[in-house]
């Protein structure tokens, strides 16, 4: 982020960016934003349960009759909810009115630093004071131009100090968002005013009389396989006749959608501008050789509808062996490209590229072990935080009645779930200790439920149209949810004897729905043998979503303040 303070001398003194305007903003520093604010509800089991369900947090200290609230909920108890805050001091409202009047109408959180002084228990009445610590000079960011505001909040439970919360937001005017290749929302080039040629659109599959039935099925979200009317053999790609018995008669069967990665390649070059125009990760090669698909789309290190930072990023193209015994080419989505493995179970999804085109893709299930089949009718979670289950398809019956079983997984293929906590102390804390990564599919359900569980009703976290109007291509995860997921990651690794002390995070690339975030951590310091500082990084398809430091205490016996 770069400042643009040099522009101030060219502006009228009282205009946004002018000296008088900047002084007016600075005058709010040190003024109270809330004094003796009261949480709308006492700490309660229902909100704790909703939070833990949204975050996928199963720490035992947050359950049962003696449950405490997850420490990362600290801010949630002070939120105004859908009806908003009623007890703001005039300083807060005046500052925001001044910024809104200057066109800085959008808001996004950027930093959060919390220290936990005592656990919060059901029945605790929350009160808080907050002060405006700083208002930055005018800054220009990728989102737009505006001012950073930092507030500090002191939170009390039944009058006793419970924690501190420092929060930084950006109040900004959204930057004009050019369309693909620098064009405006109407698709026109600023230089020529003309629409782009059709050749710059996403390539269309070649549909002919031999494969039209396949693409009609895809449009109806069905993956159809030809079956010979003479010998009954299943075949893919679609052909006008059987290459076994030569019969011309055929019908179709619908694929179950399960399969495994038979082989794969990772594509780095060349870049395809038409795919970056849609900025949708995980597009399909469809059935490139089989059905004349449009080619492949970029994954940018993650699947689903993750946003791409630019054209041509690495993506995985897999040869998928379907449960029916035939193979097809398509993108492998849902995991970073460098975690795709031969034998990895996958499940069919359909990616809507635009109003006219839908493509089949295959979402990897890192949580399933290749070579192990799920019982019939049962599904394995598609990664923590996702509500959509997928079946583990390591073993499936082929169209010829034989079982297709995936090879053994690579040793480094970790399940997409929290490491199993144990009551004993984890391996000795030491600087350099690396925590196993946690892969989180970023579903719309996770993003919206996290916002609701944290009582954050900013429209950019649940209303895609409102998010676009404010300069974002889609809804995005709020910082309270990110904070909760970071807390879950740490206590999920260190187990039920772990207690969070401090969390300080900074947001970078937004978490958009359809992407994947991988959390990783490294112990950077051990303070007293049982308390560690851990460097946290959460990376999505765009880059680092969150970086920060967490202080956590790990004891061999149940922590007294965690009961």
mmCIF file of N, CA and C in Angstrom, residues 244-306:
data_model
loop_
_atom_site.group_PDB
_atom_site.id
_atom_site.type_symbol
_atom_site.label_atom_id
_atom_site.label_comp_id
_atom_site.label_asym_id
_atom_site.label_seq_id
_atom_site.Cartn_x
_atom_site.Cartn_y
_atom_site.Cartn_z
ATOM 1 N N UNK A 244 -14.808 -52.027 -30.539
ATOM 2 C CA UNK A 244 -14.621 -53.423 -30.155
ATOM 3 C C UNK A 244 -15.317 -54.360 -31.122
ATOM 4 N N UNK A 245 -16.650 -54.206 -31.231
ATOM 5 C CA UNK A 245 -17.411 -55.102 -32.105
ATOM 6 C C UNK A 245 -17.856 -54.434 -33.401
ATOM 7 N N UNK A 246 -17.695 -53.101 -33.485
ATOM 8 C CA UNK A 246 -18.044 -52.387 -34.706
ATOM 9 C C UNK A 246 -19.503 -51.992 -34.815
ATOM 10 N N UNK A 247 -20.315 -52.322 -33.803
ATOM 11 C CA UNK A 247 -21.739 -51.997 -33.876
ATOM 12 C C UNK A 247 -21.941 -50.484 -33.855
ATOM 13 N N UNK A 248 -22.956 -50.023 -34.589
ATOM 14 C CA UNK A 248 -23.255 -48.593 -34.651
ATOM 15 C C UNK A 248 -24.315 -48.185 -33.649
ATOM 16 N N UNK A 249 -25.070 -49.134 -33.110
ATOM 17 C CA UNK A 249 -26.126 -48.812 -32.148
ATOM 18 C C UNK A 249 -25.516 -48.585 -30.758
ATOM 19 N N UNK A 250 -26.091 -47.631 -30.042
ATOM 20 C CA UNK A 250 -25.607 -47.365 -28.693
ATOM 21 C C UNK A 250 -26.670 -46.630 -27.896
ATOM 22 N N UNK A 251 -26.518 -46.674 -26.583
ATOM 23 C CA UNK A 251 -27.294 -45.825 -25.698
ATOM 24 C C UNK A 251 -26.325 -45.245 -24.668
ATOM 25 N N UNK A 252 -26.836 -44.620 -23.607
ATOM 26 C CA UNK A 252 -25.950 -43.983 -22.630
ATOM 27 C C UNK A 252 -26.294 -44.434 -21.216
ATOM 28 N N UNK A 253 -25.285 -44.364 -20.352
ATOM 29 C CA UNK A 253 -25.477 -44.537 -18.911
ATOM 30 C C UNK A 253 -24.902 -43.294 -18.238
ATOM 31 N N UNK A 254 -25.500 -42.896 -17.141
ATOM 32 C CA UNK A 254 -25.006 -41.726 -16.419
ATOM 33 C C UNK A 254 -23.935 -42.156 -15.425
ATOM 34 N N UNK A 255 -22.777 -41.487 -15.467
ATOM 35 C CA UNK A 255 -21.682 -41.795 -14.568
ATOM 36 C C UNK A 255 -22.070 -41.464 -13.131
ATOM 37 N N UNK A 256 -21.559 -42.263 -12.201
ATOM 38 C CA UNK A 256 -21.848 -42.023 -10.788
ATOM 39 C C UNK A 256 -21.189 -40.740 -10.287
ATOM 40 N N UNK A 257 -20.097 -40.338 -10.941
ATOM 41 C CA UNK A 257 -19.399 -39.116 -10.541
ATOM 42 C C UNK A 257 -18.193 -39.369 -9.677
ATOM 43 N N UNK A 258 -17.952 -40.621 -9.271
ATOM 44 C CA UNK A 258 -16.779 -40.925 -8.469
ATOM 45 C C UNK A 258 -15.655 -41.439 -9.349
ATOM 46 N N UNK A 259 -14.445 -41.288 -8.879
ATOM 47 C CA UNK A 259 -13.299 -41.759 -9.630
ATOM 48 C C UNK A 259 -12.013 -41.494 -8.878
ATOM 49 N N UNK A 260 -10.903 -41.753 -9.540
ATOM 50 C CA UNK A 260 -9.587 -41.504 -8.967
ATOM 51 C C UNK A 260 -8.697 -40.889 -10.034
ATOM 52 N N UNK A 261 -7.637 -40.226 -9.573
ATOM 53 C CA UNK A 261 -6.661 -39.647 -10.488
ATOM 54 C C UNK A 261 -5.763 -40.776 -10.990
ATOM 55 N N UNK A 262 -5.874 -41.086 -12.282
ATOM 56 C CA UNK A 262 -5.052 -42.141 -12.879
ATOM 57 C C UNK A 262 -3.667 -41.601 -13.222
ATOM 58 N N UNK A 263 -3.625 -40.355 -13.700
ATOM 59 C CA UNK A 263 -2.377 -39.663 -14.004
ATOM 60 C C UNK A 263 -2.693 -38.182 -14.055
ATOM 61 N N UNK A 264 -1.669 -37.349 -14.055
ATOM 62 C CA UNK A 264 -1.915 -35.913 -14.109
ATOM 63 C C UNK A 264 -0.649 -35.191 -14.555
ATOM 64 N N UNK A 265 -0.851 -33.949 -15.003
ATOM 65 C CA UNK A 265 0.252 -33.041 -15.308
ATOM 66 C C UNK A 265 -0.078 -31.696 -14.677
ATOM 67 N N UNK A 266 0.946 -30.897 -14.412
ATOM 68 C CA UNK A 266 0.763 -29.539 -13.912
ATOM 69 C C UNK A 266 1.171 -28.576 -15.014
ATOM 70 N N UNK A 267 0.228 -27.732 -15.419
ATOM 71 C CA UNK A 267 0.448 -26.789 -16.512
ATOM 72 C C UNK A 267 0.935 -25.457 -15.947
ATOM 73 N N UNK A 268 2.042 -24.967 -16.469
ATOM 74 C CA UNK A 268 2.588 -23.670 -16.084
ATOM 75 C C UNK A 268 2.503 -22.653 -17.219
ATOM 76 N N UNK A 269 2.752 -23.077 -18.425
ATOM 77 C CA UNK A 269 2.764 -22.194 -19.587
ATOM 78 C C UNK A 269 2.118 -22.925 -20.757
ATOM 79 N N UNK A 270 1.563 -22.158 -21.716
ATOM 80 C CA UNK A 270 1.522 -20.694 -21.767
ATOM 81 C C UNK A 270 0.304 -20.166 -21.025
ATOM 82 N N UNK A 271 0.277 -18.881 -20.718
ATOM 83 C CA UNK A 271 -0.920 -18.288 -20.098
ATOM 84 C C UNK A 271 -2.031 -18.125 -21.124
ATOM 85 N N UNK A 272 -3.275 -18.170 -20.651
ATOM 86 C CA UNK A 272 -4.438 -18.024 -21.518
ATOM 87 C C UNK A 272 -5.265 -16.837 -21.047
ATOM 88 N N UNK A 273 -5.169 -15.677 -21.698
ATOM 89 C CA UNK A 273 -5.923 -14.486 -21.251
ATOM 90 C C UNK A 273 -7.415 -14.734 -21.169
ATOM 91 N N UNK A 274 -7.950 -15.572 -22.065
ATOM 92 C CA UNK A 274 -9.400 -15.802 -22.037
ATOM 93 C C UNK A 274 -9.829 -16.451 -20.742
ATOM 94 N N UNK A 275 -8.971 -17.281 -20.142
ATOM 95 C CA UNK A 275 -9.327 -17.917 -18.886
ATOM 96 C C UNK A 275 -9.186 -16.943 -17.732
ATOM 97 N N UNK A 276 -8.182 -16.059 -17.762
ATOM 98 C CA UNK A 276 -8.055 -15.072 -16.699
ATOM 99 C C UNK A 276 -9.196 -14.087 -16.744
ATOM 100 N N UNK A 277 -9.828 -13.929 -17.904
ATOM 101 C CA UNK A 277 -10.963 -13.004 -18.019
ATOM 102 C C UNK A 277 -12.109 -13.443 -17.134
ATOM 103 N N UNK A 278 -12.307 -14.758 -17.013
ATOM 104 C CA UNK A 278 -13.377 -15.223 -16.130
ATOM 105 C C UNK A 278 -12.915 -15.245 -14.691
ATOM 106 N N UNK A 279 -11.587 -15.274 -14.498
ATOM 107 C CA UNK A 279 -10.996 -15.310 -13.144
ATOM 108 C C UNK A 279 -11.608 -16.395 -12.301
ATOM 109 N N UNK A 280 -11.919 -17.527 -12.929
ATOM 110 C CA UNK A 280 -12.508 -18.637 -12.199
ATOM 111 C C UNK A 280 -11.544 -19.796 -12.229
ATOM 112 N N UNK A 281 -11.156 -20.251 -11.040
ATOM 113 C CA UNK A 281 -10.216 -21.351 -10.983
ATOM 114 C C UNK A 281 -10.935 -22.666 -11.129
ATOM 115 N N UNK A 282 -10.191 -23.648 -11.605
ATOM 116 C CA UNK A 282 -10.716 -24.995 -11.638
ATOM 117 C C UNK A 282 -11.584 -25.290 -12.808
ATOM 118 N N UNK A 283 -11.506 -24.549 -13.907
ATOM 119 C CA UNK A 283 -12.271 -24.840 -15.099
ATOM 120 C C UNK A 283 -11.823 -26.152 -15.679
ATOM 121 N N UNK A 284 -12.631 -26.736 -16.547
ATOM 122 C CA UNK A 284 -12.349 -28.069 -17.003
ATOM 123 C C UNK A 284 -11.699 -28.092 -18.353
ATOM 124 N N UNK A 285 -10.935 -29.126 -18.581
ATOM 125 C CA UNK A 285 -10.579 -29.463 -19.934
ATOM 126 C C UNK A 285 -11.740 -30.235 -20.521
ATOM 127 N N UNK A 286 -12.752 -30.430 -19.691
ATOM 128 C CA UNK A 286 -13.944 -31.135 -20.115
ATOM 129 C C UNK A 286 -13.567 -32.554 -20.420
ATOM 130 N N UNK A 287 -13.616 -32.913 -21.656
ATOM 131 C CA UNK A 287 -13.039 -34.168 -22.095
ATOM 132 C C UNK A 287 -12.279 -33.785 -23.337
ATOM 133 N N UNK A 288 -11.096 -33.256 -23.153
ATOM 134 C CA UNK A 288 -10.402 -32.545 -24.210
ATOM 135 C C UNK A 288 -10.353 -33.354 -25.486
ATOM 136 N N UNK A 289 -9.805 -34.537 -25.398
ATOM 137 C CA UNK A 289 -9.747 -35.351 -26.602
ATOM 138 C C UNK A 289 -11.069 -36.054 -26.840
ATOM 139 N N UNK A 290 -11.821 -36.241 -25.774
ATOM 140 C CA UNK A 290 -13.019 -37.045 -25.865
ATOM 141 C C UNK A 290 -14.177 -36.303 -26.495
ATOM 142 N N UNK A 291 -14.382 -35.079 -26.099
ATOM 143 C CA UNK A 291 -15.612 -34.395 -26.491
ATOM 144 C C UNK A 291 -15.376 -33.027 -27.056
ATOM 145 N N UNK A 292 -14.152 -32.707 -27.441
ATOM 146 C CA UNK A 292 -13.906 -31.419 -28.054
ATOM 147 C C UNK A 292 -14.100 -30.278 -27.100
ATOM 148 N N UNK A 293 -13.615 -30.415 -25.864
ATOM 149 C CA UNK A 293 -13.823 -29.372 -24.868
ATOM 150 C C UNK A 293 -13.070 -28.115 -25.218
ATOM 151 N N UNK A 294 -13.369 -27.072 -24.443
ATOM 152 C CA UNK A 294 -12.783 -25.763 -24.694
ATOM 153 C C UNK A 294 -11.349 -25.659 -24.260
ATOM 154 N N UNK A 295 -10.792 -26.629 -23.611
ATOM 155 C CA UNK A 295 -9.426 -26.518 -23.104
ATOM 156 C C UNK A 295 -9.442 -26.489 -21.598
ATOM 157 N N UNK A 296 -8.388 -25.954 -20.991
ATOM 158 C CA UNK A 296 -8.267 -25.989 -19.551
ATOM 159 C C UNK A 296 -8.278 -24.600 -18.976
ATOM 160 N N UNK A 297 -8.715 -24.509 -17.732
ATOM 161 C CA UNK A 297 -8.740 -23.239 -17.026
ATOM 162 C C UNK A 297 -7.707 -23.289 -15.926
ATOM 163 N N UNK A 298 -7.381 -22.125 -15.392
ATOM 164 C CA UNK A 298 -6.362 -22.065 -14.356
ATOM 165 C C UNK A 298 -6.949 -22.342 -12.991
ATOM 166 N N UNK A 299 -6.127 -22.845 -12.085
ATOM 167 C CA UNK A 299 -6.549 -23.135 -10.730
ATOM 168 C C UNK A 299 -5.916 -22.189 -9.742
ATOM 169 N N UNK A 300 -4.807 -21.600 -10.068
ATOM 170 C CA UNK A 300 -4.105 -20.668 -9.175
ATOM 171 C C UNK A 300 -3.889 -21.280 -7.810
ATOM 172 N N UNK A 301 -3.623 -22.591 -7.780
ATOM 173 C CA UNK A 301 -3.310 -23.233 -6.518
ATOM 174 C C UNK A 301 -4.518 -23.676 -5.736
ATOM 175 N N UNK A 302 -5.730 -23.506 -6.261
ATOM 176 C CA UNK A 302 -6.896 -23.919 -5.524
ATOM 177 C C UNK A 302 -8.014 -24.197 -6.484
ATOM 178 N N UNK A 303 -9.054 -24.915 -5.987
ATOM 179 C CA UNK A 303 -10.128 -25.297 -6.879
ATOM 180 C C UNK A 303 -11.362 -24.464 -6.684
ATOM 181 N N UNK A 304 -12.489 -24.964 -7.289
ATOM 182 C CA UNK A 304 -13.756 -24.275 -7.171
ATOM 183 C C UNK A 304 -13.729 -23.006 -7.957
ATOM 184 N N UNK A 305 -14.242 -21.923 -7.343
ATOM 185 C CA UNK A 305 -14.326 -20.641 -8.029
ATOM 186 C C UNK A 305 -13.343 -19.661 -7.451
ATOM 187 N N UNK A 306 -12.168 -20.141 -7.054
ATOM 188 C CA UNK A 306 -11.143 -19.268 -6.491
ATOM 189 C C UNK A 306 -10.681 -18.258 -7.493
#
